[in-house]
């Protein structure tokens, strides 16, 4: 596997590059903990029954790369995306059910200066499309795309480009506009992952892609980073549909998987400062698994 060094502001995050050309980047977000690198495995999982999935449910949707890829590549007919964070949710609401074109044009025409950013962020009485714009703006100009409290603007960035390091207005405009072509398949809910999973516990035809905030790394990355991990395992174990649950590879997570009789595999992932890291993939079955996919 080869790796590329990505500079997120002053942070160095190393990510695997796996057939990058085969993983189109379709999300308007640069998402901390995003699963673009896992897409080859997700494709394998979604195609395990050799037919288009009727319903894909993504309860912790974040930047939504899995849902978007499934929609664009015709791997699922109906896709339900759920996110609790109101700022992230505003972006999905506006793209899928609101002023999609306004958002795309606003990004494209915005003059990115620190003064203009401050004016936008401090604007009073924001409506949902203003919140969506500010979320995209912060996601692009804050360290590592992190929106959680304590994060702040990139200072130096790549080649001294500062806040403009990750601001690609035309690309963002085109991604947002393109999503409109598949939006009939995408259904977004601002809400709680546990609720949607409980409502669909007996849904045999659903596929659940479950990517919660992790136990260790999740804390500084998201506004909503605390979840009851054991409850998530208990609920996942009861699902009648197919599922893929991802986690950091820790003793605590392996114990939970064992406690709920859930089979798992590990998958390599390189991260900050050359650390070789593995993640855990838990699934109802592994007949679809090809271990060399991400190597
Ligand atoms: C690991 S991230 C998902 C990343 C996503 N798979 C991607 O590739 O962009 C987890 C997400 O779950 C959201 N979240 C946390 N608690 C939640 C809850 N109870 N219900 C729904 N979403 C929640 C967080 O805001 C965060 O966006």
mmCIF file of C-alpha atoms and ligand atoms in Angstrom:
data_model
loop_
_atom_site.group_PDB
_atom_site.id
_atom_site.type_symbol
_atom_site.label_atom_id
_atom_site.label_comp_id
_atom_site.label_asym_id
_atom_site.label_seq_id
_atom_site.Cartn_x
_atom_site.Cartn_y
_atom_site.Cartn_z
ATOM 1 C CA UNK A 1 0.000 0.000 0.000
ATOM 2 C CA UNK A 2 1.275 3.498 -0.663
ATOM 3 C CA UNK A 3 0.659 6.540 1.413
ATOM 4 C CA UNK A 4 0.416 10.218 0.891
ATOM 5 C CA UNK A 5 1.183 12.870 3.390
ATOM 6 C CA UNK A 6 -1.671 15.279 3.794
ATOM 7 C CA UNK A 7 -1.193 18.540 5.551
ATOM 8 C CA UNK A 8 -4.203 19.689 7.494
ATOM 9 C CA UNK A 9 -3.148 23.140 8.522
ATOM 10 C CA UNK A 10 -0.285 22.444 10.877
ATOM 11 C CA UNK A 11 -1.382 18.868 11.449
ATOM 12 C CA UNK A 12 0.097 15.984 9.521
ATOM 13 C CA UNK A 13 -2.308 13.189 8.826
ATOM 14 C CA UNK A 14 -1.181 10.252 6.768
ATOM 15 C CA UNK A 15 -3.832 8.434 4.860
ATOM 16 C CA UNK A 16 -3.654 5.320 2.753
ATOM 17 C CA UNK A 17 -4.096 5.926 -0.939
ATOM 18 C CA UNK A 18 -5.945 2.991 -2.364
ATOM 19 C CA UNK A 19 -6.780 3.343 -6.048
ATOM 20 C CA UNK A 20 -7.666 6.955 -5.421
ATOM 21 C CA UNK A 21 -9.038 7.245 -8.939
ATOM 22 C CA UNK A 22 -11.593 4.583 -8.085
ATOM 23 C CA UNK A 23 -12.847 6.580 -5.090
ATOM 24 C CA UNK A 24 -14.367 9.782 -6.371
ATOM 25 C CA UNK A 25 -14.524 12.387 -3.625
ATOM 26 C CA UNK A 26 -18.181 13.365 -3.653
ATOM 27 C CA UNK A 27 -18.697 14.890 -0.221
ATOM 28 C CA UNK A 28 -18.704 18.657 0.316
ATOM 29 C CA UNK A 29 -17.048 18.009 3.688
ATOM 30 C CA UNK A 30 -13.492 17.169 4.605
ATOM 31 C CA UNK A 31 -14.528 14.913 7.395
ATOM 32 C CA UNK A 32 -12.393 14.005 10.402
ATOM 33 C CA UNK A 33 -12.652 10.227 10.719
ATOM 34 C CA UNK A 34 -14.130 10.100 7.214
ATOM 35 C CA UNK A 35 -14.354 6.737 5.506
ATOM 36 C CA UNK A 36 -13.214 7.468 1.962
ATOM 37 C CA UNK A 37 -10.319 5.038 2.468
ATOM 38 C CA UNK A 38 -12.790 2.261 3.346
ATOM 39 C CA UNK A 39 -14.865 2.622 0.163
ATOM 40 C CA UNK A 40 -13.366 -0.431 -1.649
ATOM 41 C CA UNK A 41 -14.407 -2.582 1.326
ATOM 42 C CA UNK A 42 -17.827 -0.939 1.547
ATOM 43 C CA UNK A 43 -18.448 -1.671 -2.143
ATOM 44 C CA UNK A 44 -17.628 -5.326 -1.540
ATOM 45 C CA UNK A 45 -19.999 -5.424 1.424
ATOM 46 C CA UNK A 46 -22.878 -3.711 -0.420
ATOM 47 C CA UNK A 47 -22.549 -6.099 -3.372
ATOM 48 C CA UNK A 48 -22.532 -9.294 -1.307
ATOM 49 C CA UNK A 49 -26.035 -10.369 -2.406
ATOM 50 C CA UNK A 50 -25.343 -9.632 -6.085
ATOM 51 C CA UNK A 51 -28.248 -7.230 -6.378
ATOM 52 C CA UNK A 52 -28.937 -3.578 -5.743
ATOM 53 C CA UNK A 53 -29.566 -3.013 -2.053
ATOM 54 C CA UNK A 54 -33.145 -1.947 -1.407
ATOM 55 C CA UNK A 55 -32.377 0.197 1.620
ATOM 56 C CA UNK A 56 -29.122 1.507 3.062
ATOM 57 C CA UNK A 57 -29.255 3.168 6.470
ATOM 58 C CA UNK A 58 -26.317 5.275 7.684
ATOM 59 C CA UNK A 59 -27.107 6.294 11.283
ATOM 60 C CA UNK A 60 -23.923 8.360 11.922
ATOM 61 C CA UNK A 61 -23.638 9.943 8.508
ATOM 62 C CA UNK A 62 -21.149 12.806 9.082
ATOM 63 C CA UNK A 63 -19.617 13.718 5.709
ATOM 64 C CA UNK A 64 -21.700 11.010 4.048
ATOM 65 C CA UNK A 65 -19.138 9.488 1.689
ATOM 66 C CA UNK A 66 -20.668 6.011 2.006
ATOM 67 C CA UNK A 67 -24.242 7.161 1.300
ATOM 68 C CA UNK A 68 -23.138 9.363 -1.590
ATOM 69 C CA UNK A 69 -21.022 6.625 -3.164
ATOM 70 C CA UNK A 70 -23.883 4.141 -2.868
ATOM 71 C CA UNK A 71 -26.222 6.639 -4.549
ATOM 72 C CA UNK A 72 -23.879 7.621 -7.396
ATOM 73 C CA UNK A 73 -22.783 4.061 -8.086
ATOM 74 C CA UNK A 74 -26.332 2.703 -8.014
ATOM 75 C CA UNK A 75 -25.573 0.325 -5.183
ATOM 76 C CA UNK A 76 -28.754 1.190 -3.217
ATOM 77 C CA UNK A 77 -32.248 2.373 -4.171
ATOM 78 C CA UNK A 78 -33.240 4.111 -0.919
ATOM 79 C CA UNK A 79 -30.691 5.652 1.392
ATOM 80 C CA UNK A 80 -31.446 7.039 4.850
ATOM 81 C CA UNK A 81 -28.831 9.363 6.315
ATOM 82 C CA UNK A 82 -29.015 10.361 9.990
ATOM 83 C CA UNK A 83 -26.919 12.963 11.818
ATOM 84 C CA UNK A 84 -27.387 14.560 15.226
ATOM 85 C CA UNK A 85 -25.072 17.568 14.846
ATOM 86 C CA UNK A 86 -27.349 20.472 13.863
ATOM 87 C CA UNK A 87 -24.623 22.264 11.904
ATOM 88 C CA UNK A 88 -23.760 19.238 9.787
ATOM 89 C CA UNK A 89 -27.463 18.476 9.484
ATOM 90 C CA UNK A 90 -28.132 21.993 8.128
ATOM 91 C CA UNK A 91 -25.768 21.281 5.225
ATOM 92 C CA UNK A 92 -27.536 18.042 4.311
ATOM 93 C CA UNK A 93 -30.984 19.614 4.738
ATOM 94 C CA UNK A 94 -30.094 22.491 2.420
ATOM 95 C CA UNK A 95 -28.393 20.296 -0.188
ATOM 96 C CA UNK A 96 -31.164 17.711 -0.272
ATOM 97 C CA UNK A 97 -34.311 19.649 0.622
ATOM 98 C CA UNK A 98 -33.515 23.347 0.483
ATOM 99 C CA UNK A 99 -31.635 26.064 -1.330
ATOM 100 C CA UNK A 100 -29.072 23.781 -2.936
ATOM 101 C CA UNK A 101 -28.267 26.213 -5.765
ATOM 102 C CA UNK A 102 -28.017 29.184 -3.402
ATOM 103 C CA UNK A 103 -25.443 27.312 -1.304
ATOM 104 C CA UNK A 104 -23.381 26.246 -4.328
ATOM 105 C CA UNK A 105 -23.393 29.792 -5.754
ATOM 106 C CA UNK A 106 -22.671 31.427 -2.410
ATOM 107 C CA UNK A 107 -19.552 29.267 -2.011
ATOM 108 C CA UNK A 108 -18.445 29.936 -5.568
ATOM 109 C CA UNK A 109 -18.755 33.702 -5.285
ATOM 110 C CA UNK A 110 -17.483 34.173 -1.716
ATOM 111 C CA UNK A 111 -14.426 36.375 -1.375
ATOM 112 C CA UNK A 112 -12.388 34.463 1.216
ATOM 113 C CA UNK A 113 -10.735 37.025 3.461
ATOM 114 C CA UNK A 114 -10.457 36.844 7.235
ATOM 115 C CA UNK A 115 -12.706 39.905 7.576
ATOM 116 C CA UNK A 116 -15.396 38.415 5.349
ATOM 117 C CA UNK A 117 -15.222 35.134 7.253
ATOM 118 C CA UNK A 118 -15.672 36.904 10.589
ATOM 119 C CA UNK A 119 -18.620 38.898 9.223
ATOM 120 C CA UNK A 120 -20.311 35.708 7.957
ATOM 121 C CA UNK A 121 -19.726 33.729 11.135
ATOM 122 C CA UNK A 122 -20.988 36.559 13.373
ATOM 123 C CA UNK A 123 -24.068 37.331 11.315
ATOM 124 C CA UNK A 124 -27.134 37.443 13.634
ATOM 125 C CA UNK A 125 -30.410 35.544 13.095
ATOM 126 C CA UNK A 126 -28.995 32.916 10.783
ATOM 127 C CA UNK A 127 -31.452 30.896 8.729
ATOM 128 C CA UNK A 128 -30.768 27.261 7.897
ATOM 129 C CA UNK A 129 -28.996 28.073 4.608
ATOM 130 C CA UNK A 130 -26.750 30.600 6.401
ATOM 131 C CA UNK A 131 -25.896 27.930 8.984
ATOM 132 C CA UNK A 132 -25.123 25.492 6.169
ATOM 133 C CA UNK A 133 -22.778 27.990 4.512
ATOM 134 C CA UNK A 134 -20.992 28.792 7.792
ATOM 135 C CA UNK A 135 -20.578 25.064 8.493
ATOM 136 C CA UNK A 136 -18.933 24.456 5.107
ATOM 137 C CA UNK A 137 -16.791 27.553 5.607
ATOM 138 C CA UNK A 138 -15.567 26.469 9.055
ATOM 139 C CA UNK A 139 -15.067 22.882 7.889
ATOM 140 C CA UNK A 140 -12.734 24.180 5.173
ATOM 141 C CA UNK A 141 -10.790 26.798 7.093
ATOM 142 C CA UNK A 142 -10.475 25.180 10.528
ATOM 143 C CA UNK A 143 -7.684 22.783 11.503
ATOM 144 C CA UNK A 144 -8.372 19.281 10.203
ATOM 145 C CA UNK A 145 -11.947 20.264 9.302
ATOM 146 C CA UNK A 146 -12.781 19.994 12.992
ATOM 147 C CA UNK A 147 -15.947 21.858 14.024
ATOM 148 C CA UNK A 148 -15.960 20.842 17.693
ATOM 149 C CA UNK A 149 -15.375 23.438 20.416
ATOM 150 C CA UNK A 150 -11.714 24.374 20.757
ATOM 151 C CA UNK A 151 -10.982 24.206 17.042
ATOM 152 C CA UNK A 152 -9.883 27.300 15.134
ATOM 153 C CA UNK A 153 -8.735 28.722 11.857
ATOM 154 C CA UNK A 154 -5.710 27.355 9.992
ATOM 155 C CA UNK A 155 -2.821 29.802 10.344
ATOM 156 C CA UNK A 156 -0.151 28.804 7.839
ATOM 157 C CA UNK A 157 -1.652 25.911 5.937
ATOM 158 C CA UNK A 158 -0.232 24.494 2.734
ATOM 159 C CA UNK A 159 2.387 26.643 0.994
ATOM 160 C CA UNK A 160 1.521 29.485 3.325
ATOM 161 C CA UNK A 161 -1.952 29.713 1.804
ATOM 162 C CA UNK A 162 -3.510 30.000 5.278
ATOM 163 C CA UNK A 163 -7.296 29.770 5.392
ATOM 164 C CA UNK A 164 -7.401 29.270 1.616
ATOM 165 C CA UNK A 165 -5.440 25.974 1.858
ATOM 166 C CA UNK A 166 -8.555 23.859 1.684
ATOM 167 C CA UNK A 167 -11.001 26.276 0.081
ATOM 168 C CA UNK A 168 -11.831 24.954 -3.393
ATOM 169 C CA UNK A 169 -14.968 26.924 -4.286
ATOM 170 C CA UNK A 170 -15.509 25.563 -7.800
ATOM 171 C CA UNK A 171 -15.038 21.955 -6.683
ATOM 172 C CA UNK A 172 -17.426 22.452 -3.778
ATOM 173 C CA UNK A 173 -19.953 24.150 -6.050
ATOM 174 C CA UNK A 174 -19.793 21.201 -8.473
ATOM 175 C CA UNK A 175 -20.055 18.561 -5.748
ATOM 176 C CA UNK A 176 -23.125 20.216 -4.249
ATOM 177 C CA UNK A 177 -24.728 20.642 -7.661
ATOM 178 C CA UNK A 178 -23.999 17.012 -8.597
ATOM 179 C CA UNK A 179 -25.679 15.653 -5.471
ATOM 180 C CA UNK A 180 -28.942 17.102 -6.813
ATOM 181 C CA UNK A 181 -28.840 14.422 -9.554
ATOM 182 C CA UNK A 182 -29.154 11.593 -7.034
ATOM 183 C CA UNK A 183 -31.171 13.316 -4.351
ATOM 184 C CA UNK A 184 -34.348 11.305 -5.041
ATOM 185 C CA UNK A 185 -32.552 8.326 -3.489
ATOM 186 C CA UNK A 186 -31.306 10.213 -0.442
ATOM 187 C CA UNK A 187 -33.472 10.822 2.590
ATOM 188 C CA UNK A 188 -31.915 12.878 5.384
ATOM 189 C CA UNK A 189 -33.051 12.904 9.022
ATOM 190 C CA UNK A 190 -31.721 15.258 11.693
ATOM 191 C CA UNK A 191 -31.853 12.923 14.642
ATOM 192 C CA UNK A 192 -30.500 10.188 16.786
ATOM 193 C CA UNK A 193 -28.754 7.085 15.429
ATOM 194 C CA UNK A 194 -30.117 4.855 18.170
ATOM 195 C CA UNK A 195 -33.697 5.847 17.408
ATOM 196 C CA UNK A 196 -33.467 5.044 13.691
ATOM 197 C CA UNK A 197 -31.772 1.728 14.441
ATOM 198 C CA UNK A 198 -34.455 0.777 16.974
ATOM 199 C CA UNK A 199 -37.195 1.650 14.483
ATOM 200 C CA UNK A 200 -35.537 -0.628 11.920
ATOM 201 C CA UNK A 201 -34.490 -3.481 14.159
ATOM 202 C CA UNK A 202 -36.726 -5.972 12.309
ATOM 203 C CA UNK A 203 -36.058 -4.561 8.855
ATOM 204 C CA UNK A 204 -34.571 -7.635 7.185
ATOM 205 C CA UNK A 205 -33.825 -5.993 3.867
ATOM 206 C CA UNK A 206 -31.900 -3.026 5.305
ATOM 207 C CA UNK A 207 -28.125 -2.685 5.217
ATOM 208 C CA UNK A 208 -26.725 -0.594 8.084
ATOM 209 C CA UNK A 209 -23.390 1.183 7.705
ATOM 210 C CA UNK A 210 -22.564 2.230 11.263
ATOM 211 C CA UNK A 211 -19.574 4.524 11.845
ATOM 212 C CA UNK A 212 -19.914 6.046 15.339
ATOM 213 C CA UNK A 213 -17.555 8.495 17.048
ATOM 214 C CA UNK A 214 -14.739 6.252 18.272
ATOM 215 C CA UNK A 215 -13.925 5.627 21.909
ATOM 216 C CA UNK A 216 -10.437 7.141 21.824
ATOM 217 C CA UNK A 217 -10.021 9.442 18.825
ATOM 218 C CA UNK A 218 -13.621 10.668 18.682
ATOM 219 C CA UNK A 219 -13.412 13.039 21.642
ATOM 220 C CA UNK A 220 -11.818 16.107 20.124
ATOM 221 C CA UNK A 221 -13.273 15.626 16.648
ATOM 222 C CA UNK A 222 -17.017 16.064 16.990
ATOM 223 C CA UNK A 223 -19.493 18.232 18.870
ATOM 224 C CA UNK A 224 -21.388 15.022 19.665
ATOM 225 C CA UNK A 225 -18.659 12.585 20.525
ATOM 226 C CA UNK A 226 -20.132 10.792 23.523
ATOM 227 C CA UNK A 227 -22.265 7.764 22.833
ATOM 228 C CA UNK A 228 -23.069 4.640 24.821
ATOM 229 C CA UNK A 229 -20.838 2.135 23.050
ATOM 230 C CA UNK A 230 -22.180 -0.927 24.819
ATOM 231 C CA UNK A 231 -25.735 0.080 23.932
ATOM 232 C CA UNK A 232 -24.671 0.361 20.295
ATOM 233 C CA UNK A 233 -23.232 -3.161 20.350
ATOM 234 C CA UNK A 234 -26.369 -4.548 22.032
ATOM 235 C CA UNK A 235 -28.598 -2.875 19.454
ATOM 236 C CA UNK A 236 -26.424 -3.898 16.492
ATOM 237 C CA UNK A 237 -26.495 -7.515 17.656
ATOM 238 C CA UNK A 238 -30.301 -7.439 17.434
ATOM 239 C CA UNK A 239 -30.521 -6.099 13.884
ATOM 240 C CA UNK A 240 -32.248 -8.458 11.446
ATOM 241 C CA UNK A 241 -30.684 -6.771 8.428
ATOM 242 C CA UNK A 242 -27.076 -6.797 7.296
ATOM 243 C CA UNK A 243 -24.620 -4.490 9.000
ATOM 244 C CA UNK A 244 -21.091 -3.181 9.029
ATOM 245 C CA UNK A 245 -19.930 -1.484 12.227
ATOM 246 C CA UNK A 246 -16.513 0.203 12.324
ATOM 247 C CA UNK A 247 -14.387 0.990 15.367
ATOM 248 C CA UNK A 248 -10.919 1.719 16.609
ATOM 249 C CA UNK A 249 -9.033 -1.468 17.377
ATOM 250 C CA UNK A 250 -8.870 -1.426 21.167
ATOM 251 C CA UNK A 251 -9.160 -4.121 23.833
ATOM 252 C CA UNK A 252 -12.434 -2.568 25.015
ATOM 253 C CA UNK A 253 -14.003 -2.837 21.546
ATOM 254 C CA UNK A 254 -12.779 -6.391 20.972
ATOM 255 C CA UNK A 255 -14.267 -7.382 24.337
ATOM 256 C CA UNK A 256 -17.594 -5.819 23.432
ATOM 257 C CA UNK A 257 -17.632 -7.657 20.099
ATOM 258 C CA UNK A 258 -16.941 -10.932 21.894
ATOM 259 C CA UNK A 259 -19.564 -10.223 24.551
ATOM 260 C CA UNK A 260 -22.232 -9.750 21.876
ATOM 261 C CA UNK A 261 -20.959 -12.617 19.707
ATOM 262 C CA UNK A 262 -20.208 -10.325 16.815
ATOM 263 C CA UNK A 263 -17.536 -11.471 14.362
ATOM 264 C CA UNK A 264 -14.870 -8.962 13.356
ATOM 265 C CA UNK A 265 -11.801 -8.435 11.192
ATOM 266 C CA UNK A 266 -9.024 -5.877 11.428
ATOM 267 C CA UNK A 267 -8.063 -3.599 8.609
ATOM 268 C CA UNK A 268 -4.870 -1.512 8.245
ATOM 269 C CA UNK A 269 -4.968 2.250 8.363
ATOM 270 C CA UNK A 270 -2.004 4.593 8.659
ATOM 271 C CA UNK A 271 -2.396 7.731 10.647
ATOM 272 C CA UNK A 272 -0.722 10.718 12.249
ATOM 273 C CA UNK A 273 3.052 10.627 12.519
ATOM 274 C CA UNK A 274 3.613 7.318 10.706
ATOM 275 C CA UNK A 275 1.761 5.266 13.290
ATOM 276 C CA UNK A 276 0.548 1.991 11.858
ATOM 277 C CA UNK A 277 -3.012 1.704 13.050
ATOM 278 C CA UNK A 278 -5.716 -0.844 12.481
ATOM 279 C CA UNK A 279 -9.437 -0.437 12.670
ATOM 280 C CA UNK A 280 -12.061 -3.043 13.371
ATOM 281 C CA UNK A 281 -14.837 -4.051 11.025
ATOM 282 C CA UNK A 282 -17.707 -5.890 12.663
ATOM 283 C CA UNK A 283 -20.304 -7.535 10.467
ATOM 284 C CA UNK A 284 -23.130 -10.062 10.661
ATOM 285 C CA UNK A 285 -21.126 -12.265 8.257
ATOM 286 C CA UNK A 286 -17.825 -12.174 6.378
ATOM 287 C CA UNK A 287 -18.604 -14.207 3.282
ATOM 288 C CA UNK A 288 -18.069 -10.972 1.354
ATOM 289 C CA UNK A 289 -14.679 -10.137 2.922
ATOM 290 C CA UNK A 290 -11.548 -10.010 0.809
ATOM 291 C CA UNK A 291 -8.635 -9.458 3.140
ATOM 292 C CA UNK A 292 -6.285 -8.084 0.481
ATOM 293 C CA UNK A 293 -8.620 -5.302 -0.569
ATOM 294 C CA UNK A 294 -6.990 -2.615 1.522
ATOM 295 C CA UNK A 295 -3.437 -3.919 1.488
HETATM 296 C C1 LIG B 1 -17.087 8.912 12.666
HETATM 297 S S1 LIG B 1 -18.198 10.207 12.240
HETATM 298 C C2 LIG B 1 -18.911 9.600 10.745
HETATM 299 C C3 LIG B 1 -18.025 9.829 9.567
HETATM 300 C C4 LIG B 1 -18.619 9.370 8.235
HETATM 301 N N1 LIG B 1 -18.666 7.922 8.141
HETATM 302 C C5 LIG B 1 -17.810 9.920 7.060
HETATM 303 O O1 LIG B 1 -17.171 9.160 6.313
HETATM 304 O O2 LIG B 1 -17.821 11.145 6.894
HETATM 305 C C6 LIG B 1 -19.486 10.047 13.422
HETATM 306 C C7 LIG B 1 -20.637 11.040 13.281
HETATM 307 O O3 LIG B 1 -21.692 10.682 14.181
HETATM 308 C C8 LIG B 1 -22.335 11.864 14.641
HETATM 309 N N2 LIG B 1 -23.099 11.502 15.864
HETATM 310 C C9 LIG B 1 -22.641 11.416 17.144
HETATM 311 N N3 LIG B 1 -23.626 10.958 17.964
HETATM 312 C C10 LIG B 1 -24.723 10.748 17.180
HETATM 313 C C11 LIG B 1 -26.029 10.247 17.427
HETATM 314 N N4 LIG B 1 -26.423 9.871 18.645
HETATM 315 N N5 LIG B 1 -26.874 10.135 16.383
HETATM 316 C C12 LIG B 1 -26.513 10.504 15.129
HETATM 317 N N6 LIG B 1 -25.283 10.982 14.835
HETATM 318 C C13 LIG B 1 -24.388 11.099 15.839
HETATM 319 C C14 LIG B 1 -21.190 12.840 14.831
HETATM 320 O O4 LIG B 1 -21.666 14.165 14.803
HETATM 321 C C15 LIG B 1 -20.311 12.491 13.610
HETATM 322 O O5 LIG B 1 -20.676 13.285 12.510
#
